[in-house]
Tab-separated table of C-alpha atoms and ligand atoms in Angstrom:
chain	number	residue	atom	x	y	z
A	1	MET	CA	36.709	-31.292	5.798
A	2	VAL	CA	32.993	-31.086	6.541
A	3	ALA	CA	30.995	-27.965	5.643
A	4	PRO	CA	29.134	-26.325	8.562
A	5	LEU	CA	25.387	-26.975	8.777
A	6	PRO	CA	23.258	-24.313	7.055
A	7	PRO	CA	21.915	-21.679	9.513
A	8	HIS	CA	18.254	-22.836	9.368
A	9	ILE	CA	19.284	-26.409	10.203
A	10	GLN	CA	21.535	-25.145	13.022
A	11	GLN	CA	18.533	-23.257	14.378
A	12	GLU	CA	16.401	-26.409	14.278
A	13	PHE	CA	19.002	-28.268	16.316
A	14	GLN	CA	19.242	-25.345	18.743
A	15	GLU	CA	15.466	-25.470	19.242
A	16	ARG	CA	15.797	-29.185	20.028
A	17	GLY	CA	18.228	-28.285	22.834
A	18	PHE	CA	21.623	-28.973	21.224
A	19	SER	CA	24.500	-26.638	22.186
A	20	ARG	CA	26.718	-24.971	19.571
A	21	ARG	CA	29.456	-27.501	20.303
A	22	GLN	CA	27.043	-30.419	19.829
A	23	ILE	CA	25.755	-28.899	16.569
A	24	GLY	CA	29.328	-28.737	15.292
A	25	ARG	CA	29.685	-32.413	16.103
A	26	ILE	CA	26.390	-33.256	14.330
A	27	GLY	CA	27.837	-31.775	11.141
A	28	LEU	CA	30.754	-34.161	11.496
A	29	VAL	CA	28.519	-37.219	11.967
A	30	LEU	CA	26.348	-36.352	8.966
A	31	GLY	CA	29.328	-35.632	6.780
A	32	ALA	CA	30.917	-38.898	7.802
A	33	GLY	CA	27.948	-41.263	7.840
A	34	ALA	CA	28.939	-42.847	4.569
A	35	VAL	CA	32.620	-43.058	5.496
A	36	MET	CA	32.546	-44.296	9.054
A	37	ALA	CA	36.155	-45.341	9.372
A	38	GLY	CA	38.220	-42.784	11.206
A	39	MET	CA	35.323	-41.213	13.108
A	40	PRO	CA	35.900	-40.780	16.839
A	41	TRP	CA	33.138	-43.241	17.832
A	42	HIS	CA	34.022	-45.884	15.266
A	43	ARG	CA	36.085	-48.915	16.199
A	44	SER	CA	37.426	-50.160	12.917
A	45	ARG	CA	38.366	-53.761	12.416
A	46	ALA	CA	42.028	-52.770	12.672
A	47	ASP	CA	41.434	-51.550	16.263
A	48	THR	CA	40.298	-54.993	17.311
A	49	LEU	CA	42.896	-57.049	15.474
A	50	PRO	CA	45.516	-58.995	17.371
A	51	LEU	CA	49.143	-59.120	16.188
A	52	GLY	CA	49.465	-55.364	15.758
A	53	GLY	CA	46.447	-54.920	13.510
A	54	VAL	CA	47.856	-56.821	10.519
A	55	TYR	CA	46.249	-59.867	8.955
A	56	PRO	CA	48.497	-62.862	8.478
A	57	ALA	CA	48.586	-63.797	4.754
A	58	GLY	CA	45.611	-65.994	3.843
A	59	ALA	CA	43.979	-65.443	7.231
A	60	ILE	CA	40.515	-66.839	7.845
A	61	LEU	CA	38.471	-63.737	8.714
A	62	LEU	CA	35.832	-64.607	11.295
A	63	ASN	CA	35.794	-61.136	12.850
A	64	GLY	CA	33.640	-58.822	10.736
A	65	ASN	CA	30.378	-60.712	10.198
A	66	GLU	CA	30.989	-60.543	6.461
A	67	PHE	CA	29.868	-63.369	4.198
A	68	TRP	CA	32.679	-65.736	3.216
A	69	THR	CA	32.212	-65.215	-0.509
A	70	GLY	CA	31.253	-62.379	-2.840
A	71	PRO	CA	28.028	-61.201	-4.453
A	72	PHE	CA	25.404	-63.558	-5.928
A	73	PRO	CA	26.689	-65.172	-9.164
A	74	SER	CA	23.306	-64.511	-10.800
A	75	ALA	CA	23.749	-60.764	-10.196
A	76	LEU	CA	27.295	-60.470	-11.541
A	77	PRO	CA	26.370	-59.938	-15.226
A	78	ALA	CA	24.369	-56.847	-14.224
A	79	GLY	CA	27.318	-55.661	-12.125
A	80	GLN	CA	29.766	-56.247	-14.974
A	81	LYS	CA	27.608	-54.272	-17.380
A	82	ALA	CA	27.381	-51.444	-14.837
A	83	LEU	CA	31.170	-51.480	-14.381
A	84	LEU	CA	31.703	-51.042	-18.111
A	85	ASN	CA	29.430	-47.995	-17.941
A	86	GLY	CA	31.220	-46.737	-14.836
A	87	ASN	CA	31.976	-43.411	-16.514
A	88	ARG	CA	28.289	-42.477	-16.006
A	89	TYR	CA	26.627	-41.308	-12.793
A	90	LEU	CA	23.676	-43.190	-11.385
A	91	THR	CA	20.446	-42.354	-13.183
A	92	GLY	CA	16.995	-42.440	-11.635
A	93	LYS	CA	16.357	-45.599	-13.669
A	94	GLU	CA	18.763	-47.929	-11.822
A	95	ARG	CA	17.789	-46.502	-8.450
A	96	GLN	CA	14.092	-46.958	-9.240
A	97	ALA	CA	14.703	-50.576	-10.323
A	98	LEU	CA	16.301	-51.272	-6.918
A	99	VAL	CA	13.448	-49.585	-5.049
A	100	GLU	CA	10.912	-51.630	-7.007
A	101	ALA	CA	12.822	-54.875	-6.428
A	102	VAL	CA	12.781	-54.169	-2.665
A	103	ALA	CA	9.080	-53.293	-2.786
A	104	THR	CA	8.312	-56.579	-4.578
A	105	TYR	CA	10.539	-58.617	-2.250
A	106	ASP	CA	8.970	-57.115	0.885
A	107	HIS	CA	5.405	-56.680	-0.419
A	108	ILE	CA	5.409	-52.962	0.378
A	109	GLY	CA	4.902	-49.725	-1.516
A	110	PRO	CA	8.010	-48.280	-3.243
A	111	GLU	CA	7.392	-44.931	-1.498
A	112	LEU	CA	8.625	-46.532	1.741
A	113	VAL	CA	12.057	-47.518	0.393
A	114	THR	CA	15.217	-45.373	0.458
A	115	PRO	CA	18.588	-46.789	-0.671
A	116	TRP	CA	21.908	-45.693	0.864
A	117	PRO	CA	25.581	-46.532	0.434
A	118	GLY	CA	25.355	-49.094	3.279
A	119	SER	CA	23.190	-48.849	6.381
A	120	SER	CA	25.715	-47.010	8.585
A	121	ASP	CA	24.689	-43.608	7.230
A	122	PRO	CA	20.955	-43.988	7.920
A	123	LEU	CA	21.751	-45.610	11.273
A	124	CYS	CA	23.813	-42.596	12.443
A	125	ARG	CA	21.215	-40.290	10.915
A	126	THR	CA	18.368	-41.787	12.982
A	127	VAL	CA	20.102	-40.836	16.252
A	128	ILE	CA	20.553	-37.260	15.030
A	129	SER	CA	17.050	-37.022	13.597
A	130	PHE	CA	15.096	-38.436	16.530
A	131	CYS	CA	17.185	-37.925	19.708
A	132	SER	CA	18.246	-34.758	21.514
A	133	PRO	CA	19.879	-33.785	24.819
A	134	THR	CA	16.460	-34.358	26.432
A	135	GLN	CA	15.179	-37.278	24.324
A	136	GLY	CA	17.608	-40.126	24.701
A	137	LEU	CA	18.433	-43.400	23.026
A	138	VAL	CA	17.524	-46.821	24.454
A	139	THR	CA	19.090	-50.090	23.290
A	140	SER	CA	19.805	-53.502	24.708
A	141	ASN	CA	23.303	-54.529	25.776
A	142	PRO	CA	25.177	-56.105	24.119
A	143	THR	CA	24.058	-54.891	20.728
A	144	TYR	CA	25.585	-53.226	17.653
A	145	GLU	CA	27.389	-50.211	19.095
A	146	THR	CA	27.395	-47.631	16.280
A	147	VAL	CA	24.375	-45.853	17.778
A	148	TRP	CA	26.052	-45.792	21.196
A	149	GLY	CA	29.068	-44.079	19.705
A	150	VAL	CA	26.973	-41.391	18.017
A	151	ALA	CA	24.911	-40.779	21.190
A	152	GLU	CA	28.023	-40.522	23.376
A	153	TRP	CA	29.758	-38.250	20.879
A	154	LEU	CA	26.735	-35.920	20.881
A	155	GLN	CA	26.090	-36.236	24.650
A	156	ILE	CA	22.634	-37.691	24.080
A	157	PRO	CA	21.351	-39.653	27.125
A	158	LEU	CA	21.994	-43.341	26.486
A	159	THR	CA	20.287	-46.226	28.296
A	160	ARG	CA	21.451	-49.796	27.768
A	161	VAL	CA	19.291	-52.644	29.013
A	162	PRO	CA	21.240	-55.868	29.640
A	163	LEU	CA	20.199	-59.070	27.862
A	164	ARG	CA	19.435	-61.842	30.339
A	165	PRO	CA	19.843	-65.613	30.212
A	166	ASP	CA	16.439	-66.238	31.811
A	167	ASN	CA	14.606	-65.108	28.656
A	168	GLY	CA	17.050	-66.606	26.160
A	169	TYR	CA	19.006	-63.325	25.750
A	170	LYS	CA	16.094	-61.817	23.814
A	171	THR	CA	15.644	-58.047	23.732
A	172	ASP	CA	13.387	-57.162	26.676
A	173	VAL	CA	11.174	-54.505	25.140
A	174	ARG	CA	9.213	-53.836	28.318
A	175	ALA	CA	12.414	-53.252	30.282
A	176	MET	CA	13.605	-50.914	27.505
A	177	LEU	CA	10.514	-48.730	27.783
A	178	LYS	CA	10.641	-48.779	31.575
A	179	ALA	CA	14.324	-47.800	31.584
A	180	ASP	CA	13.535	-44.542	29.748
A	181	PRO	CA	9.844	-43.933	29.016
A	182	HIS	CA	10.620	-40.511	27.453
A	183	ALA	CA	13.348	-41.393	24.947
A	184	GLY	CA	13.428	-40.138	21.363
A	185	MET	CA	14.587	-43.421	19.843
A	186	TYR	CA	14.474	-47.111	20.772
A	187	TYR	CA	16.850	-49.367	18.811
A	188	ILE	CA	16.431	-53.112	18.319
A	189	CYS	CA	18.843	-55.155	16.241
A	190	SER	CA	17.065	-58.366	15.189
A	191	PRO	CA	18.692	-60.823	14.812
A	192	ASN	CA	20.942	-59.055	17.291
A	193	ASN	CA	24.618	-58.383	16.661
A	194	PRO	CA	26.508	-59.952	18.520
A	195	THR	CA	24.169	-62.647	19.926
A	196	GLY	CA	22.190	-63.613	16.804
A	197	THR	CA	18.995	-63.653	18.883
A	198	VAL	CA	15.693	-62.682	17.270
A	199	THR	CA	13.191	-60.301	18.892
A	200	PRO	CA	9.681	-61.696	18.309
A	201	LEU	CA	7.558	-59.558	16.012
A	202	ALA	CA	4.879	-59.301	18.713
A	203	ASP	CA	7.433	-57.643	21.040
A	204	ILE	CA	8.525	-55.217	18.313
A	205	ALA	CA	4.865	-54.359	17.682
A	206	TRP	CA	4.279	-53.871	21.416
A	207	LEU	CA	7.185	-51.452	21.695
A	208	ALA	CA	6.145	-49.520	18.575
A	209	ARG	CA	2.664	-49.098	20.042
A	210	ASN	CA	3.829	-48.019	23.502
A	211	ILE	CA	6.732	-45.614	22.948
A	212	PRO	CA	6.074	-41.868	23.304
A	213	GLU	CA	4.124	-40.251	20.512
A	214	LYS	CA	7.128	-38.406	19.097
A	215	ALA	CA	9.624	-41.265	19.450
A	216	VAL	CA	10.654	-43.774	16.773
A	217	LEU	CA	11.529	-47.444	16.907
A	218	VAL	CA	14.488	-48.386	14.711
A	219	VAL	CA	14.705	-52.072	13.842
A	220	ASP	CA	18.076	-52.994	12.367
A	221	GLU	CA	17.618	-56.085	10.203
A	222	ALA	CA	21.203	-56.376	8.936
A	223	TYR	CA	21.109	-60.138	9.652
A	224	LEU	CA	17.448	-60.870	8.871
A	225	HIS	CA	18.133	-63.014	5.802
A	226	PHE	CA	20.079	-65.581	7.859
A	227	SER	CA	16.926	-66.252	9.855
A	228	ASN	CA	13.389	-67.315	8.985
A	229	ALA	CA	12.007	-64.608	11.275
A	230	ALA	CA	9.366	-62.266	9.858
A	231	SER	CA	10.504	-58.749	9.046
A	232	ALA	CA	9.245	-55.741	10.979
A	233	VAL	CA	8.208	-54.203	7.630
A	234	SER	CA	4.954	-56.131	8.024
A	235	LEU	CA	4.137	-53.715	10.878
A	236	LEU	CA	4.527	-50.583	8.759
A	237	GLY	CA	0.830	-50.634	7.837
A	238	SER	CA	-0.151	-50.058	11.450
A	239	CYS	CA	2.998	-48.428	12.934
A	240	ARG	CA	4.001	-45.112	11.407
A	241	ASN	CA	6.822	-44.631	13.910
A	242	LEU	CA	9.009	-47.478	12.670
A	243	VAL	CA	12.272	-47.312	10.690
A	244	VAL	CA	13.578	-50.653	9.390
A	245	LEU	CA	17.210	-50.825	8.250
A	246	ARG	CA	18.725	-53.415	5.920
A	247	THR	CA	22.136	-53.932	4.413
A	248	PHE	CA	23.585	-55.891	1.512
A	249	SER	CA	26.848	-56.214	3.480
A	250	LYS	CA	26.086	-59.573	5.080
A	251	LEU	CA	24.335	-62.507	3.354
A	252	PHE	CA	24.463	-60.693	-0.003
A	253	GLY	CA	28.280	-60.552	0.157
A	254	MET	CA	28.526	-56.854	-0.748
A	255	ALA	CA	30.202	-55.220	2.280
A	256	GLY	CA	32.873	-53.589	0.123
A	257	LEU	CA	30.380	-52.505	-2.533
A	258	ARG	CA	28.293	-50.439	-0.063
A	259	LEU	CA	24.533	-50.726	-0.353
A	260	GLY	CA	21.860	-50.479	2.324
A	261	LEU	CA	18.234	-49.490	2.760
A	262	SER	CA	15.943	-47.701	5.129
A	263	ILE	CA	12.274	-48.605	4.976
A	264	ALA	CA	9.881	-46.171	6.644
A	265	HIS	CA	6.974	-43.839	6.051
A	266	PRO	CA	7.935	-40.733	4.034
A	267	HIS	CA	7.415	-38.344	6.986
A	268	LEU	CA	10.267	-40.101	8.854
A	269	HIS	CA	12.484	-40.208	5.782
A	270	ASP	CA	11.874	-36.466	5.327
A	271	ARG	CA	13.325	-35.900	8.804
A	272	MET	CA	16.313	-38.117	8.034
A	273	MET	CA	17.000	-36.136	4.829
A	274	ARG	CA	17.479	-32.771	6.561
A	275	TYR	CA	21.160	-32.452	5.753
A	276	ASP	CA	22.859	-34.039	2.759
A	277	GLY	CA	20.466	-36.988	2.870
A	278	ILE	CA	19.259	-36.402	-0.661
A	279	TYR	CA	22.866	-36.296	-1.850
A	280	GLN	CA	23.771	-39.535	-0.052
A	281	THR	CA	20.744	-41.455	-1.310
A	282	THR	CA	21.192	-40.428	-4.938
A	283	MET	CA	24.993	-40.682	-5.233
A	284	LEU	CA	25.152	-44.464	-5.071
A	285	SER	CA	27.567	-46.832	-6.727
A	286	VAL	CA	25.934	-48.040	-9.951
A	287	PRO	CA	27.470	-51.568	-9.853
A	288	ALA	CA	26.295	-51.931	-6.235
A	289	VAL	CA	22.759	-50.867	-7.136
A	290	SER	CA	22.656	-53.197	-10.168
A	291	ILE	CA	23.999	-56.195	-8.241
A	292	GLY	CA	21.691	-55.532	-5.286
A	293	THR	CA	18.652	-55.312	-7.566
A	294	ASP	CA	19.313	-58.650	-9.261
A	295	SER	CA	20.259	-60.365	-5.968
A	296	LEU	CA	16.817	-59.685	-4.528
A	297	LYS	CA	15.292	-61.602	-7.450
A	298	ASP	CA	17.310	-64.724	-6.643
A	299	GLN	CA	15.372	-66.286	-3.781
A	300	SER	CA	17.093	-69.642	-4.206
A	301	GLU	CA	20.568	-68.152	-3.560
A	302	ILE	CA	19.228	-66.407	-0.433
A	303	ALA	CA	17.859	-69.750	0.832
A	304	LYS	CA	21.090	-71.567	-0.112
A	305	ARG	CA	23.309	-69.106	1.779
A	306	ARG	CA	20.987	-69.198	4.784
A	307	SER	CA	21.046	-72.991	4.893
A	308	GLU	CA	24.849	-73.246	4.420
A	309	THR	CA	25.366	-70.693	7.183
A	310	ARG	CA	23.186	-72.729	9.530
A	311	GLN	CA	25.057	-75.949	8.769
A	312	ASN	CA	28.445	-74.320	9.286
A	313	ARG	CA	27.260	-72.577	12.447
A	314	GLN	CA	26.171	-75.891	13.882
A	315	VAL	CA	29.579	-77.462	13.219
A	316	MET	CA	31.255	-74.482	14.918
A	317	GLN	CA	28.881	-74.573	17.836
A	318	GLU	CA	29.406	-78.322	18.333
A	319	CYS	CA	33.167	-77.868	18.193
A	320	LEU	CA	33.034	-75.127	20.851
A	321	SER	CA	30.701	-77.197	22.975
A	322	HIS	CA	33.094	-80.179	22.696
A	323	TYR	CA	35.675	-78.019	24.516
A	324	GLY	CA	33.113	-76.888	27.095
A	325	VAL	CA	32.621	-73.419	25.573
A	326	ARG	CA	29.050	-72.203	25.819
A	327	THR	CA	27.461	-70.123	23.051
A	328	VAL	CA	24.274	-68.081	22.866
A	329	PRO	CA	21.750	-69.841	20.546
A	330	SER	CA	22.078	-67.799	17.351
A	331	ASP	CA	19.882	-67.303	14.294
A	332	ALA	CA	22.504	-65.354	12.337
A	333	ASN	CA	26.039	-65.722	10.953
A	334	MET	CA	27.765	-65.293	14.313
A	335	LEU	CA	28.227	-67.015	17.634
A	336	MET	CA	28.987	-65.387	20.962
A	337	ALA	CA	31.374	-67.788	22.718
A	338	ASP	CA	32.007	-67.594	26.457
A	339	TRP	CA	35.600	-68.620	27.245
A	340	ARG	CA	35.055	-67.886	30.972
A	341	THR	CA	38.403	-66.103	30.956
A	342	ALA	CA	39.788	-62.933	29.371
A	343	PRO	CA	39.856	-63.632	25.593
A	344	GLY	CA	43.202	-61.872	24.850
A	345	PRO	CA	45.484	-64.958	24.802
A	346	ILE	CA	42.790	-67.005	23.001
A	347	VAL	CA	42.356	-64.380	20.294
A	348	LYS	CA	46.136	-64.292	19.869
A	349	THR	CA	46.448	-68.077	19.631
A	350	PHE	CA	43.720	-68.175	16.981
A	351	ALA	CA	45.586	-65.485	15.047
A	352	GLN	CA	48.825	-67.471	15.266
A	353	ASN	CA	46.839	-70.287	13.669
A	354	ASN	CA	45.628	-68.013	10.864
A	355	VAL	CA	42.133	-67.476	12.283
A	356	ILE	CA	40.965	-63.955	13.179
A	357	ILE	CA	38.025	-63.995	15.566
A	358	GLY	CA	35.904	-61.029	16.620
A	359	ARG	CA	35.676	-58.635	19.501
A	360	SER	CA	34.196	-58.608	23.013
A	361	TRP	CA	31.602	-56.287	24.542
A	362	ASP	CA	32.341	-54.640	27.904
A	363	ILE	CA	29.252	-56.147	29.509
A	364	TRP	CA	30.417	-59.687	28.652
A	365	PRO	CA	34.206	-59.378	28.886
A	366	THR	CA	34.862	-63.133	28.711
A	367	CYS	CA	32.974	-63.611	25.424
A	368	SER	CA	34.139	-63.209	21.828
A	369	ARG	CA	31.954	-62.843	18.757
A	370	ILE	CA	32.908	-65.326	16.055
A	371	THR	CA	31.578	-65.006	12.504
A	372	VAL	CA	30.408	-68.188	10.797
A	373	GLY	CA	32.661	-68.933	7.835
A	374	SER	CA	32.536	-71.358	4.903
A	375	ALA	CA	32.696	-75.124	5.530
A	376	SER	CA	36.465	-75.044	4.966
A	377	ASP	CA	36.897	-71.953	7.204
A	378	VAL	CA	35.084	-73.847	9.926
A	379	GLN	CA	37.456	-76.786	9.514
A	380	VAL	CA	40.439	-74.472	10.028
A	381	PHE	CA	38.673	-72.928	13.026
A	382	CYS	CA	38.080	-76.370	14.590
A	383	LYS	CA	41.731	-77.325	14.027
A	384	ALA	CA	42.840	-74.081	15.725
A	385	MET	CA	40.566	-74.924	18.657
A	386	GLU	CA	42.932	-77.821	19.431
A	387	GLN	CA	45.642	-75.214	20.185
A	388	VAL	CA	43.252	-72.930	22.037
A	389	ALA	CA	41.855	-75.725	24.232
A	390	SER	CA	44.597	-75.492	26.864
A	391	LEU	CA	43.745	-71.795	27.459
A	392	ILE	CA	40.071	-72.432	28.169
A	393	LYS	CA	38.932	-72.635	31.781
B	401	LIG	C1	23.680	-54.612	13.037
B	401	LIG	C2	24.418	-53.855	12.004
B	401	LIG	N1	23.880	-52.766	11.468
B	401	LIG	C3	24.508	-52.051	10.548
B	401	LIG	C4	25.772	-52.400	10.124
B	401	LIG	C5	26.445	-51.504	9.135
B	401	LIG	O1	26.596	-52.131	7.943
B	401	LIG	P1	26.836	-51.403	6.554
B	401	LIG	O2	27.160	-49.975	6.767
B	401	LIG	O3	27.942	-52.166	5.921
B	401	LIG	O4	25.538	-51.556	5.813
B	401	LIG	C6	26.388	-53.532	10.643
B	401	LIG	C7	27.750	-53.931	10.226
B	401	LIG	O5	28.393	-54.753	10.788
B	401	LIG	C8	25.699	-54.284	11.618
B	401	LIG	O6	26.226	-55.367	12.189
């Protein structure tokens, strides 16, 4: 059960043009940001699973863009120590250590960094904080759909700009601005989920400098560490309208531990904190915070995981290409494979061979997103491709 929004916050939303019904729904989004599963806009992994939503025992999971193994070994002692002290709430000390580790890693001031239990909460929160019934949301298509779900649920105008082959499926920032020059929020996922394509920093900077004065640009860098691309945090010095999101759920192997970050100027964080934000950012899991802090100090493990992912991705891509399946050139831990036919029977055949592949996006109904697994996962995937081959056009 979610408590209603306090009257002064309800009034703020009313002044921004939200109806009473929409305000009720906002309360639900904010209350649920940290526990996405079960929300009306959220498609959980179970929704997209073949074979009745149950994993076969020992299945190779290539459907959730998780890393194939757990947290960094170098960070486990800190996590173990935190577990043994699990009777205690988080203190400012552990949280501050994480903030400082991020600041050192990214060469930014600690005042820009806010930790969260994963990045889903701040992601949902940005739509609520910066959009309204008259100031919409603009994204590319396909991209990570959580923000679409929130916008649709709250009846916020949503504009999706298709990715195109003629520019390498890169986010077209100029087309995004043209599609809705008066939006409240522009969202770029870079590298993009599900294509793995990177938006050049110069394009991100261009968009940040050209969006309306009151709008924000949210750059979701959930997959940044798989790529050598520069982070949009380097633009924070000159762009005060930028929110960069990160998560420890991918390369850092901590999806189940729940830790994420938003990096932005304090005036934007203040707006994102309007309801329960302070609670969410201070009630973090202590083992997650401790493991995240030490992981950021282990540059060699970051580089190792990035390089292994690239090697495994190349093997997967070559295997798909051997069977005539085209993929979008990716700089992340996923490949978008075009079967040129409805993926249903292919997904099912993979599952019968113990391999669970990912979902499709409506705009590209013949494609499936496949997460890059370990070297041995990729071997199993390639073996399963022998069975799938007869289904491919
Ligand atoms: C692009 C992107 N952003 C955000 C998230 C949310 O991740 P989490 O809440 O685990 O940090 C995901 C998860 O798949 C994602 O792909």
